[in-house]
Amino acid sequence: FPKQMLEQVLRELQPLCTAEQQFIRKFFQLSRDAAEPQVPEVCARTVAGAPPHFTAYLFFFSLRLEEPTTQLLSEIFSCLELELRGFLDVCNKVHPLGCLQVLVTLNDSIFDMWGSSSARPSSFLNTVLGNMLLLAKSSFNKCIGTLCREVEEAKMPSKMKGGILPSVTRFEEFVNFSEEVFRTAQRRGELDKAYLRLASSVFSSINSLPSANLKVNTDMVMMENFYHIHCFLCRKKIHCLEGKKREAKQRYSEHMEKYVIKYLGQPLEKLNHFFEGVKARVAQGVKAEEVSFQLAYSKQELRKVIDRYPGKEVKKALESLYRKIHKYLSPEENLLPVVWHAMEQEFIRQYQEFEDLIQRCYAGSGIAMDFTTEDLLSYFSSITLSN
């Protein structure tokens, strides 16, 4: 990338313009605060024998212009801005994110010039560099706008099996590249704004997954991707993205909960369905002790449902569930232990809820499930150790 060339060009422009400015002021005896130019006698004698066009040129600038030094420099370096624009255009095209390097280089060069009391740029050079900086910011904003649209409009492959989405990977690559470019930058306001725009587009892309009609569980994919973003931002420690980091953590927790609850209904599906009905009757105003007198929720029906789930079968169902989760979760994220632990906690919570409902609605019946809390802890532990 011609970053070094751009830095060299900018370094050489300052002394060149300063030297030319000093020559003009000395030659035409122009003071810094002069409102109008003064043509010295020596200058008049010099132009007496000069060609008409040169004489007209000098008198035009010495008599007509309000800012003679700046205007003379503008004429002398009339092609400078055009050439710089062309050079910046080439720099932007060399790399897909070349506009970042152009922006940093210009920002730092201008900052250094104004930070040095002995090398303040002339009003002419200041104007030219200011225009170039505006151009660089415009190119950068267009680049970010294009990137945001591509992220938001990207179509998900219908056969996607999960894993990290391309939009998340692209965001990560952009941040890594940008942080390296801006590592020693003296200003990063434009970059921080870009981060927030792009992060919002990435979050929007993830949130659109449920409408993509994917064959894979969308809660699982969303959980993985928000978890990935959260871990990435924890490592990067970028101040302006602290809010997005917290949001990512909240979102992956929400989708993990949905994922766990949805899949936990499968090992004890009939039992879940039965007790959901019991809770619904109680919520409708049926007294707890009277629920068992309803035909669909009688003691006999409860026994039938419980008989479907002996301890050995529950353990087999959990083993099958573990294999299924292991198959679809991305190994790179190492979320399996986290999800499995969350499932264990939710499973035990559900079990204790069922036990409480049996005690309240079927008190004295002697009905109990074939397994205990200790059994469940043993099932989960043995499945974890055997895998």
mmCIF file of C-alpha atoms in Angstrom:
data_model
loop_
_atom_site.group_PDB
_atom_site.id
_atom_site.type_symbol
_atom_site.label_atom_id
_atom_site.label_comp_id
_atom_site.label_asym_id
_atom_site.label_seq_id
_atom_site.Cartn_x
_atom_site.Cartn_y
_atom_site.Cartn_z
ATOM 1 C CA PHE A 1 0.000 0.000 0.000
ATOM 2 C CA PRO A 2 1.393 3.469 -0.900
ATOM 3 C CA LYS A 3 0.830 4.771 2.651
ATOM 4 C CA GLN A 4 4.511 5.616 2.966
ATOM 5 C CA MET A 5 4.395 7.464 -0.361
ATOM 6 C CA LEU A 6 1.435 9.547 0.802
ATOM 7 C CA GLU A 7 3.240 10.363 4.054
ATOM 8 C CA GLN A 8 6.326 11.411 2.086
ATOM 9 C CA VAL A 9 4.285 13.619 -0.253
ATOM 10 C CA LEU A 10 2.606 15.342 2.691
ATOM 11 C CA ARG A 11 5.949 15.814 4.485
ATOM 12 C CA GLU A 12 7.510 17.446 1.444
ATOM 13 C CA LEU A 13 4.560 19.716 0.709
ATOM 14 C CA GLN A 14 4.960 21.669 3.937
ATOM 15 C CA PRO A 15 8.538 22.978 3.454
ATOM 16 C CA LEU A 16 7.930 23.468 -0.288
ATOM 17 C CA CYS A 17 4.879 25.673 0.268
ATOM 18 C CA THR A 18 6.577 27.480 3.169
ATOM 19 C CA ALA A 19 9.674 28.259 1.088
ATOM 20 C CA GLU A 20 7.571 29.491 -1.833
ATOM 21 C CA GLN A 21 5.456 31.591 0.509
ATOM 22 C CA GLN A 22 8.546 33.203 2.061
ATOM 23 C CA PHE A 23 9.995 33.947 -1.378
ATOM 24 C CA ILE A 24 6.767 35.615 -2.532
ATOM 25 C CA ARG A 25 6.562 37.769 0.585
ATOM 26 C CA LYS A 26 10.204 38.795 0.281
ATOM 27 C CA PHE A 27 10.110 39.354 -3.467
ATOM 28 C CA PHE A 28 6.907 41.406 -3.379
ATOM 29 C CA GLN A 29 7.600 42.874 0.075
ATOM 30 C CA LEU A 30 4.288 41.554 1.397
ATOM 31 C CA SER A 31 3.735 41.687 5.137
ATOM 32 C CA ARG A 32 1.760 38.934 6.885
ATOM 33 C CA ASP A 33 -1.031 41.304 7.754
ATOM 34 C CA ALA A 34 -1.032 43.329 4.560
ATOM 35 C CA ALA A 35 -4.484 43.754 3.167
ATOM 36 C CA GLU A 36 -3.073 44.670 -0.255
ATOM 37 C CA PRO A 37 0.200 43.931 -1.993
ATOM 38 C CA GLN A 38 2.965 46.487 -2.401
ATOM 39 C CA VAL A 39 5.134 46.298 -5.479
ATOM 40 C CA PRO A 40 8.698 47.367 -4.652
ATOM 41 C CA GLU A 41 10.838 49.543 -6.862
ATOM 42 C CA VAL A 42 13.194 46.727 -7.707
ATOM 43 C CA CYS A 43 10.240 44.684 -8.822
ATOM 44 C CA ALA A 44 9.052 47.534 -11.076
ATOM 45 C CA ARG A 45 12.504 47.830 -12.665
ATOM 46 C CA THR A 46 12.589 44.065 -13.150
ATOM 47 C CA VAL A 47 9.276 43.877 -14.948
ATOM 48 C CA ALA A 48 10.084 46.905 -17.147
ATOM 49 C CA GLY A 49 11.910 44.713 -19.627
ATOM 50 C CA ALA A 50 9.834 41.606 -19.018
ATOM 51 C CA PRO A 51 7.391 40.131 -21.531
ATOM 52 C CA PRO A 52 3.896 41.656 -21.439
ATOM 53 C CA HIS A 53 2.217 38.477 -20.133
ATOM 54 C CA PHE A 54 4.654 38.258 -17.177
ATOM 55 C CA THR A 55 4.130 41.935 -16.345
ATOM 56 C CA ALA A 56 0.373 41.558 -16.484
ATOM 57 C CA TYR A 57 0.619 38.406 -14.329
ATOM 58 C CA LEU A 58 2.530 40.187 -11.568
ATOM 59 C CA PHE A 59 0.411 43.307 -11.523
ATOM 60 C CA PHE A 60 -2.776 41.293 -11.636
ATOM 61 C CA PHE A 61 -1.871 39.601 -8.319
ATOM 62 C CA SER A 62 -0.167 42.597 -6.800
ATOM 63 C CA LEU A 63 -3.034 45.031 -7.325
ATOM 64 C CA ARG A 64 -6.266 43.066 -7.368
ATOM 65 C CA LEU A 65 -6.264 40.314 -4.769
ATOM 66 C CA GLU A 66 -7.206 40.601 -1.117
ATOM 67 C CA GLU A 67 -4.939 37.738 -0.023
ATOM 68 C CA PRO A 68 -1.996 38.055 -2.391
ATOM 69 C CA THR A 69 0.253 35.373 -0.901
ATOM 70 C CA THR A 70 -2.445 32.716 -0.797
ATOM 71 C CA GLN A 71 -3.717 33.610 -4.248
ATOM 72 C CA LEU A 72 -0.230 33.532 -5.757
ATOM 73 C CA LEU A 73 0.386 30.129 -4.218
ATOM 74 C CA SER A 74 -2.929 28.952 -5.623
ATOM 75 C CA GLU A 75 -1.824 29.953 -9.106
ATOM 76 C CA ILE A 76 1.667 28.524 -8.763
ATOM 77 C CA PHE A 77 0.351 25.225 -7.403
ATOM 78 C CA SER A 78 -2.865 25.262 -9.405
ATOM 79 C CA CYS A 79 -2.652 21.553 -10.225
ATOM 80 C CA LEU A 80 -1.743 20.423 -6.693
ATOM 81 C CA GLU A 81 -5.252 19.711 -5.426
ATOM 82 C CA LEU A 82 -6.218 17.896 -8.607
ATOM 83 C CA GLU A 83 -3.094 15.755 -8.452
ATOM 84 C CA LEU A 84 -3.651 14.984 -4.779
ATOM 85 C CA ARG A 85 -7.244 13.957 -5.483
ATOM 86 C CA GLY A 86 -6.034 11.584 -8.177
ATOM 87 C CA PHE A 87 -3.378 10.140 -5.889
ATOM 88 C CA LEU A 88 -5.864 9.595 -3.046
ATOM 89 C CA ASP A 89 -8.202 7.879 -5.494
ATOM 90 C CA VAL A 90 -5.417 5.445 -6.420
ATOM 91 C CA CYS A 91 -4.671 4.826 -2.732
ATOM 92 C CA ASN A 92 -8.317 4.013 -2.066
ATOM 93 C CA LYS A 93 -8.420 1.504 -4.905
ATOM 94 C CA VAL A 94 -5.227 -0.381 -3.980
ATOM 95 C CA HIS A 95 -6.924 -2.026 -0.974
ATOM 96 C CA PRO A 96 -10.661 -2.551 -0.253
ATOM 97 C CA LEU A 97 -10.189 -0.590 2.978
ATOM 98 C CA GLY A 98 -7.461 1.736 1.694
ATOM 99 C CA CYS A 99 -9.640 4.722 2.620
ATOM 100 C CA LEU A 100 -8.897 3.966 6.297
ATOM 101 C CA GLN A 101 -5.167 4.366 5.764
ATOM 102 C CA VAL A 102 -5.672 7.526 3.720
ATOM 103 C CA LEU A 103 -7.848 9.011 6.479
ATOM 104 C CA VAL A 104 -5.345 8.193 9.225
ATOM 105 C CA THR A 105 -2.377 9.483 7.236
ATOM 106 C CA LEU A 106 -4.063 12.802 6.409
ATOM 107 C CA ASN A 107 -5.407 13.247 9.945
ATOM 108 C CA ASP A 108 -2.027 12.618 11.528
ATOM 109 C CA SER A 109 -0.154 14.808 9.054
ATOM 110 C CA ILE A 110 -2.460 17.772 9.599
ATOM 111 C CA PHE A 111 -2.423 17.227 13.355
ATOM 112 C CA ASP A 112 1.388 17.156 13.385
ATOM 113 C CA MET A 113 1.616 20.308 11.259
ATOM 114 C CA TRP A 114 -0.693 22.294 13.522
ATOM 115 C CA GLY A 115 0.937 20.852 16.620
ATOM 116 C CA SER A 116 4.288 22.324 15.604
ATOM 117 C CA SER A 117 4.598 26.054 16.256
ATOM 118 C CA SER A 118 7.516 26.268 13.815
ATOM 119 C CA ALA A 119 5.753 24.488 10.974
ATOM 120 C CA ARG A 120 2.255 25.904 10.821
ATOM 121 C CA PRO A 121 0.869 25.349 7.302
ATOM 122 C CA SER A 122 0.133 28.367 5.150
ATOM 123 C CA SER A 123 -3.526 29.248 4.627
ATOM 124 C CA PHE A 124 -3.157 27.894 1.091
ATOM 125 C CA LEU A 125 -1.804 24.503 2.165
ATOM 126 C CA ASN A 126 -4.226 24.425 5.055
ATOM 127 C CA THR A 127 -7.122 24.825 2.620
ATOM 128 C CA VAL A 128 -5.799 22.140 0.263
ATOM 129 C CA LEU A 129 -5.204 19.623 3.049
ATOM 130 C CA GLY A 130 -8.576 20.469 4.580
ATOM 131 C CA ASN A 131 -10.241 19.674 1.260
ATOM 132 C CA MET A 132 -8.305 16.414 1.025
ATOM 133 C CA LEU A 133 -9.365 15.465 4.542
ATOM 134 C CA LEU A 134 -13.021 16.125 3.685
ATOM 135 C CA LEU A 135 -12.584 13.958 0.600
ATOM 136 C CA ALA A 136 -10.973 11.188 2.679
ATOM 137 C CA LYS A 137 -13.820 11.304 5.226
ATOM 138 C CA SER A 138 -16.385 11.161 2.431
ATOM 139 C CA SER A 139 -14.677 8.120 0.879
ATOM 140 C CA PHE A 140 -14.488 6.447 4.277
ATOM 141 C CA ASN A 141 -18.181 7.088 5.003
ATOM 142 C CA LYS A 142 -19.164 5.730 1.584
ATOM 143 C CA CYS A 143 -17.074 2.622 2.231
ATOM 144 C CA ILE A 144 -18.769 2.061 5.610
ATOM 145 C CA GLY A 145 -22.208 2.689 4.102
ATOM 146 C CA THR A 146 -21.561 0.098 1.395
ATOM 147 C CA LEU A 147 -20.282 -2.389 3.976
ATOM 148 C CA CYS A 148 -23.364 -1.872 6.170
ATOM 149 C CA ARG A 149 -25.732 -2.422 3.233
ATOM 150 C CA GLU A 150 -23.901 -5.582 2.192
ATOM 151 C CA VAL A 151 -24.154 -6.938 5.736
ATOM 152 C CA GLU A 152 -27.846 -6.109 6.117
ATOM 153 C CA GLU A 153 -28.864 -7.342 2.661
ATOM 154 C CA ALA A 154 -26.810 -10.557 2.675
ATOM 155 C CA LYS A 155 -29.021 -13.601 2.088
ATOM 156 C CA MET A 156 -28.508 -16.595 4.322
ATOM 157 C CA PRO A 157 -27.949 -19.920 2.538
ATOM 158 C CA SER A 158 -31.051 -22.094 2.994
ATOM 159 C CA LYS A 159 -28.927 -25.153 3.799
ATOM 160 C CA MET A 160 -26.889 -23.372 6.446
ATOM 161 C CA LYS A 161 -26.109 -25.740 9.329
ATOM 162 C CA GLY A 162 -25.191 -23.099 11.868
ATOM 163 C CA GLY A 163 -21.884 -21.627 12.905
ATOM 164 C CA ILE A 164 -20.611 -18.076 12.667
ATOM 165 C CA LEU A 165 -22.363 -15.945 10.057
ATOM 166 C CA PRO A 166 -20.370 -14.249 7.264
ATOM 167 C CA SER A 167 -21.532 -10.830 8.514
ATOM 168 C CA VAL A 168 -20.004 -11.494 11.946
ATOM 169 C CA THR A 169 -16.743 -12.702 10.413
ATOM 170 C CA ARG A 170 -16.615 -9.621 8.202
ATOM 171 C CA PHE A 171 -17.186 -7.333 11.184
ATOM 172 C CA GLU A 172 -14.369 -9.073 13.047
ATOM 173 C CA GLU A 173 -11.998 -8.718 10.083
ATOM 174 C CA PHE A 174 -12.874 -5.037 9.704
ATOM 175 C CA VAL A 175 -12.220 -4.315 13.375
ATOM 176 C CA ASN A 176 -8.912 -6.221 13.357
ATOM 177 C CA PHE A 177 -7.707 -4.367 10.258
ATOM 178 C CA SER A 178 -8.922 -0.981 11.503
ATOM 179 C CA GLU A 179 -7.358 -1.349 14.940
ATOM 180 C CA GLU A 180 -4.010 -2.093 13.313
ATOM 181 C CA VAL A 181 -4.305 0.921 10.993
ATOM 182 C CA PHE A 182 -5.425 3.233 13.826
ATOM 183 C CA ARG A 183 -2.990 1.742 16.357
ATOM 184 C CA THR A 184 -0.866 4.909 16.506
ATOM 185 C CA ALA A 185 -3.493 7.328 15.172
ATOM 186 C CA GLN A 186 -3.913 10.568 17.111
ATOM 187 C CA ARG A 187 -7.641 10.779 16.348
ATOM 188 C CA ARG A 188 -10.217 8.025 15.897
ATOM 189 C CA GLY A 189 -13.592 9.776 16.068
ATOM 190 C CA GLU A 190 -14.549 8.713 12.532
ATOM 191 C CA LEU A 191 -13.605 5.101 13.238
ATOM 192 C CA ASP A 192 -15.683 4.952 16.427
ATOM 193 C CA LYS A 193 -18.736 6.197 14.526
ATOM 194 C CA ALA A 194 -18.098 3.588 11.841
ATOM 195 C CA TYR A 195 -17.848 0.812 14.447
ATOM 196 C CA LEU A 196 -21.244 1.710 15.883
ATOM 197 C CA ARG A 197 -22.862 1.832 12.423
ATOM 198 C CA LEU A 198 -21.400 -1.485 11.349
ATOM 199 C CA ALA A 199 -22.122 -3.222 14.672
ATOM 200 C CA SER A 200 -25.783 -2.137 14.431
ATOM 201 C CA SER A 201 -25.955 -3.579 10.908
ATOM 202 C CA VAL A 202 -24.430 -6.876 12.072
ATOM 203 C CA PHE A 203 -26.900 -7.132 14.976
ATOM 204 C CA SER A 204 -29.729 -6.401 12.547
ATOM 205 C CA SER A 205 -28.440 -9.162 10.266
ATOM 206 C CA ILE A 206 -28.470 -11.681 13.133
ATOM 207 C CA ASN A 207 -31.922 -10.563 14.262
ATOM 208 C CA SER A 208 -33.305 -11.220 10.769
ATOM 209 C CA LEU A 209 -32.458 -14.949 10.972
ATOM 210 C CA PRO A 210 -35.936 -16.106 12.111
ATOM 211 C CA SER A 211 -37.424 -14.698 8.906
ATOM 212 C CA ALA A 212 -34.883 -16.525 6.727
ATOM 213 C CA ASN A 213 -36.743 -19.876 7.010
ATOM 214 C CA LEU A 214 -33.584 -21.780 7.862
ATOM 215 C CA LYS A 215 -33.747 -25.512 8.471
ATOM 216 C CA VAL A 216 -31.473 -25.199 11.486
ATOM 217 C CA ASN A 217 -32.598 -23.932 14.922
ATOM 218 C CA THR A 218 -32.335 -20.147 14.718
ATOM 219 C CA ASP A 219 -32.063 -19.653 18.489
ATOM 220 C CA MET A 220 -28.957 -21.825 18.457
ATOM 221 C CA VAL A 221 -27.366 -19.849 15.598
ATOM 222 C CA MET A 222 -28.251 -16.499 17.159
ATOM 223 C CA MET A 223 -26.913 -17.637 20.527
ATOM 224 C CA GLU A 224 -23.598 -18.698 18.973
ATOM 225 C CA ASN A 225 -23.145 -15.519 16.973
ATOM 226 C CA PHE A 226 -23.970 -13.113 19.798
ATOM 227 C CA TYR A 227 -21.698 -15.157 22.075
ATOM 228 C CA HIS A 228 -18.907 -14.916 19.476
ATOM 229 C CA ILE A 229 -19.319 -11.127 19.204
ATOM 230 C CA HIS A 230 -19.340 -10.758 22.990
ATOM 231 C CA CYS A 231 -16.104 -12.749 23.386
ATOM 232 C CA PHE A 232 -14.473 -10.837 20.525
ATOM 233 C CA LEU A 233 -15.358 -7.435 22.009
ATOM 234 C CA CYS A 234 -14.152 -8.568 25.443
ATOM 235 C CA ARG A 235 -10.746 -9.259 23.916
ATOM 236 C CA LYS A 236 -10.613 -6.024 21.921
ATOM 237 C CA LYS A 237 -11.652 -3.674 24.754
ATOM 238 C CA ILE A 238 -12.893 -0.916 22.434
ATOM 239 C CA HIS A 239 -14.481 1.810 24.539
ATOM 240 C CA CYS A 240 -17.132 2.947 22.045
ATOM 241 C CA LEU A 241 -18.397 -0.646 21.682
ATOM 242 C CA GLU A 242 -18.927 -1.314 25.400
ATOM 243 C CA GLY A 243 -22.678 -0.876 24.939
ATOM 244 C CA LYS A 244 -22.708 -3.343 22.036
ATOM 245 C CA LYS A 245 -20.697 -5.802 24.120
ATOM 246 C CA ARG A 246 -23.311 -5.694 26.896
ATOM 247 C CA GLU A 247 -26.110 -6.006 24.338
ATOM 248 C CA ALA A 248 -24.439 -9.046 22.759
ATOM 249 C CA LYS A 249 -24.164 -10.711 26.181
ATOM 250 C CA GLN A 250 -27.826 -10.061 26.902
ATOM 251 C CA ARG A 251 -28.898 -11.373 23.501
ATOM 252 C CA TYR A 252 -26.867 -14.587 23.650
ATOM 253 C CA SER A 253 -28.243 -15.260 27.158
ATOM 254 C CA GLU A 254 -31.803 -14.749 25.909
ATOM 255 C CA HIS A 255 -31.368 -17.103 22.958
ATOM 256 C CA MET A 256 -29.570 -19.695 25.073
ATOM 257 C CA GLU A 257 -32.572 -19.731 27.402
ATOM 258 C CA LYS A 258 -34.963 -20.151 24.461
ATOM 259 C CA TYR A 259 -32.793 -22.876 22.968
ATOM 260 C CA VAL A 260 -32.535 -24.771 26.259
ATOM 261 C CA ILE A 261 -36.258 -24.575 27.036
ATOM 262 C CA LYS A 262 -37.256 -25.640 23.533
ATOM 263 C CA TYR A 263 -35.008 -28.696 23.479
ATOM 264 C CA LEU A 264 -35.640 -29.687 27.094
ATOM 265 C CA GLY A 265 -39.263 -30.298 26.314
ATOM 266 C CA GLN A 266 -38.273 -33.286 24.156
ATOM 267 C CA PRO A 267 -36.846 -35.780 26.715
ATOM 268 C CA LEU A 268 -40.011 -35.484 28.900
ATOM 269 C CA GLU A 269 -42.459 -34.302 26.263
ATOM 270 C CA LYS A 270 -45.575 -36.120 27.562
ATOM 271 C CA LEU A 271 -44.785 -35.194 31.157
ATOM 272 C CA ASN A 272 -44.272 -31.530 30.175
ATOM 273 C CA HIS A 273 -47.534 -31.498 28.276
ATOM 274 C CA PHE A 274 -49.449 -33.051 31.186
ATOM 275 C CA PHE A 275 -48.184 -30.586 33.802
ATOM 276 C CA GLU A 276 -48.673 -27.603 31.488
ATOM 277 C CA GLY A 277 -52.342 -28.621 31.477
ATOM 278 C CA VAL A 278 -52.360 -28.894 35.271
ATOM 279 C CA LYS A 279 -50.880 -25.401 35.618
ATOM 280 C CA ALA A 280 -53.420 -24.040 33.145
ATOM 281 C CA ARG A 281 -56.333 -25.431 35.196
ATOM 282 C CA VAL A 282 -54.965 -23.903 38.400
ATOM 283 C CA ALA A 283 -54.467 -20.579 36.609
ATOM 284 C CA GLN A 284 -58.112 -20.725 35.469
ATOM 285 C CA GLY A 285 -59.277 -20.945 39.076
ATOM 286 C CA VAL A 286 -59.544 -24.680 39.699
ATOM 287 C CA LYS A 287 -58.466 -25.498 43.265
ATOM 288 C CA ALA A 288 -55.234 -27.509 43.418
ATOM 289 C CA GLU A 289 -56.827 -30.352 45.368
ATOM 290 C CA GLU A 290 -59.647 -30.617 42.797
ATOM 291 C CA VAL A 291 -57.473 -30.928 39.674
ATOM 292 C CA SER A 292 -57.211 -34.704 40.061
ATOM 293 C CA PHE A 293 -60.991 -35.007 39.729
ATOM 294 C CA GLN A 294 -60.829 -33.807 36.117
ATOM 295 C CA LEU A 295 -60.763 -36.745 33.734
ATOM 296 C CA ALA A 296 -57.771 -35.619 31.647
ATOM 297 C CA TYR A 297 -55.716 -34.921 34.797
ATOM 298 C CA SER A 298 -56.795 -37.754 37.065
ATOM 299 C CA LYS A 299 -54.419 -39.787 39.199
ATOM 300 C CA GLN A 300 -54.695 -42.648 36.712
ATOM 301 C CA GLU A 301 -53.668 -40.392 33.820
ATOM 302 C CA LEU A 302 -50.747 -39.047 35.820
ATOM 303 C CA ARG A 303 -49.534 -42.582 36.589
ATOM 304 C CA LYS A 304 -49.755 -43.483 32.870
ATOM 305 C CA VAL A 305 -47.605 -40.498 31.937
ATOM 306 C CA ILE A 306 -45.051 -41.140 34.700
ATOM 307 C CA ASP A 307 -44.774 -44.811 33.677
ATOM 308 C CA ARG A 308 -43.547 -43.628 30.277
ATOM 309 C CA TYR A 309 -40.429 -42.162 31.882
ATOM 310 C CA PRO A 310 -38.472 -44.654 33.982
ATOM 311 C CA GLY A 311 -35.033 -43.434 35.067
ATOM 312 C CA LYS A 312 -33.149 -45.508 32.480
ATOM 313 C CA GLU A 313 -35.227 -44.087 29.626
ATOM 314 C CA VAL A 314 -34.710 -40.532 30.868
ATOM 315 C CA LYS A 315 -30.959 -41.068 30.890
ATOM 316 C CA LYS A 316 -31.074 -42.462 27.326
ATOM 317 C CA ALA A 317 -33.107 -39.450 26.214
ATOM 318 C CA LEU A 318 -30.550 -37.103 27.760
ATOM 319 C CA GLU A 319 -27.693 -38.944 26.049
ATOM 320 C CA SER A 320 -29.491 -38.573 22.724
ATOM 321 C CA LEU A 321 -30.044 -34.877 23.426
ATOM 322 C CA TYR A 322 -26.351 -34.383 24.249
ATOM 323 C CA ARG A 323 -25.299 -35.989 20.948
ATOM 324 C CA LYS A 324 -27.729 -33.798 19.043
ATOM 325 C CA ILE A 325 -26.446 -30.613 20.680
ATOM 326 C CA HIS A 326 -22.854 -31.717 20.102
ATOM 327 C CA LYS A 327 -23.600 -32.294 16.428
ATOM 328 C CA TYR A 328 -24.989 -28.840 15.721
ATOM 329 C CA LEU A 329 -23.015 -26.524 17.996
ATOM 330 C CA SER A 330 -19.843 -25.072 16.489
ATOM 331 C CA PRO A 331 -16.763 -26.602 18.153
ATOM 332 C CA GLU A 332 -14.854 -23.313 17.705
ATOM 333 C CA GLU A 333 -17.061 -21.502 20.202
ATOM 334 C CA ASN A 334 -16.795 -24.238 22.859
ATOM 335 C CA LEU A 335 -20.362 -23.504 23.943
ATOM 336 C CA LEU A 336 -21.278 -27.148 24.585
ATOM 337 C CA PRO A 337 -20.265 -27.159 28.301
ATOM 338 C CA VAL A 338 -22.097 -23.854 28.849
ATOM 339 C CA VAL A 339 -25.275 -25.021 27.113
ATOM 340 C CA TRP A 340 -25.176 -28.453 28.770
ATOM 341 C CA HIS A 341 -24.827 -26.896 32.219
ATOM 342 C CA ALA A 342 -27.739 -24.533 31.468
ATOM 343 C CA MET A 343 -29.788 -27.546 30.383
ATOM 344 C CA GLU A 344 -28.954 -29.357 33.607
ATOM 345 C CA GLN A 345 -30.118 -26.413 35.700
ATOM 346 C CA GLU A 346 -33.325 -25.987 33.695
ATOM 347 C CA PHE A 347 -34.045 -29.721 33.770
ATOM 348 C CA ILE A 348 -33.726 -29.840 37.547
ATOM 349 C CA ARG A 349 -35.876 -26.704 37.861
ATOM 350 C CA GLN A 350 -38.600 -28.372 35.786
ATOM 351 C CA TYR A 351 -38.327 -31.582 37.773
ATOM 352 C CA GLN A 352 -38.740 -29.706 41.049
ATOM 353 C CA GLU A 353 -41.719 -27.859 39.595
ATOM 354 C CA PHE A 354 -43.343 -31.207 38.672
ATOM 355 C CA GLU A 355 -42.668 -32.537 42.177
ATOM 356 C CA ASP A 356 -44.281 -29.443 43.688
ATOM 357 C CA LEU A 357 -47.376 -29.845 41.485
ATOM 358 C CA ILE A 358 -47.696 -33.499 42.490
ATOM 359 C CA GLN A 359 -47.510 -32.526 46.162
ATOM 360 C CA ARG A 360 -50.097 -29.778 45.743
ATOM 361 C CA CYS A 361 -52.556 -31.418 43.356
ATOM 362 C CA TYR A 362 -52.134 -35.111 44.151
ATOM 363 C CA ALA A 363 -51.312 -35.002 47.864
ATOM 364 C CA GLY A 364 -51.486 -38.363 49.620
ATOM 365 C CA SER A 365 -51.673 -40.308 46.353
ATOM 366 C CA GLY A 366 -48.243 -41.828 46.794
ATOM 367 C CA ILE A 367 -47.476 -40.985 43.159
ATOM 368 C CA ALA A 368 -43.821 -40.144 42.472
ATOM 369 C CA MET A 369 -41.516 -40.059 39.480
ATOM 370 C CA ASP A 370 -39.081 -42.911 38.956
ATOM 371 C CA PHE A 371 -36.025 -40.712 39.436
ATOM 372 C CA THR A 372 -34.857 -38.107 41.943
ATOM 373 C CA THR A 373 -32.855 -34.872 41.768
ATOM 374 C CA GLU A 374 -29.751 -36.852 42.768
ATOM 375 C CA ASP A 375 -30.406 -39.291 39.926
ATOM 376 C CA LEU A 376 -30.629 -36.416 37.432
ATOM 377 C CA LEU A 377 -27.349 -34.924 38.662
ATOM 378 C CA SER A 378 -25.773 -38.354 38.253
ATOM 379 C CA TYR A 379 -27.142 -38.712 34.688
ATOM 380 C CA PHE A 380 -25.776 -35.328 33.604
ATOM 381 C CA SER A 381 -22.408 -35.936 35.253
ATOM 382 C CA SER A 382 -21.901 -39.369 33.698
ATOM 383 C CA ILE A 383 -22.887 -38.093 30.232
ATOM 384 C CA THR A 384 -20.387 -35.224 30.537
ATOM 385 C CA LEU A 385 -17.567 -37.507 31.693
ATOM 386 C CA SER A 386 -18.217 -40.151 29.035
ATOM 387 C CA ASN A 387 -17.960 -37.576 26.266
#
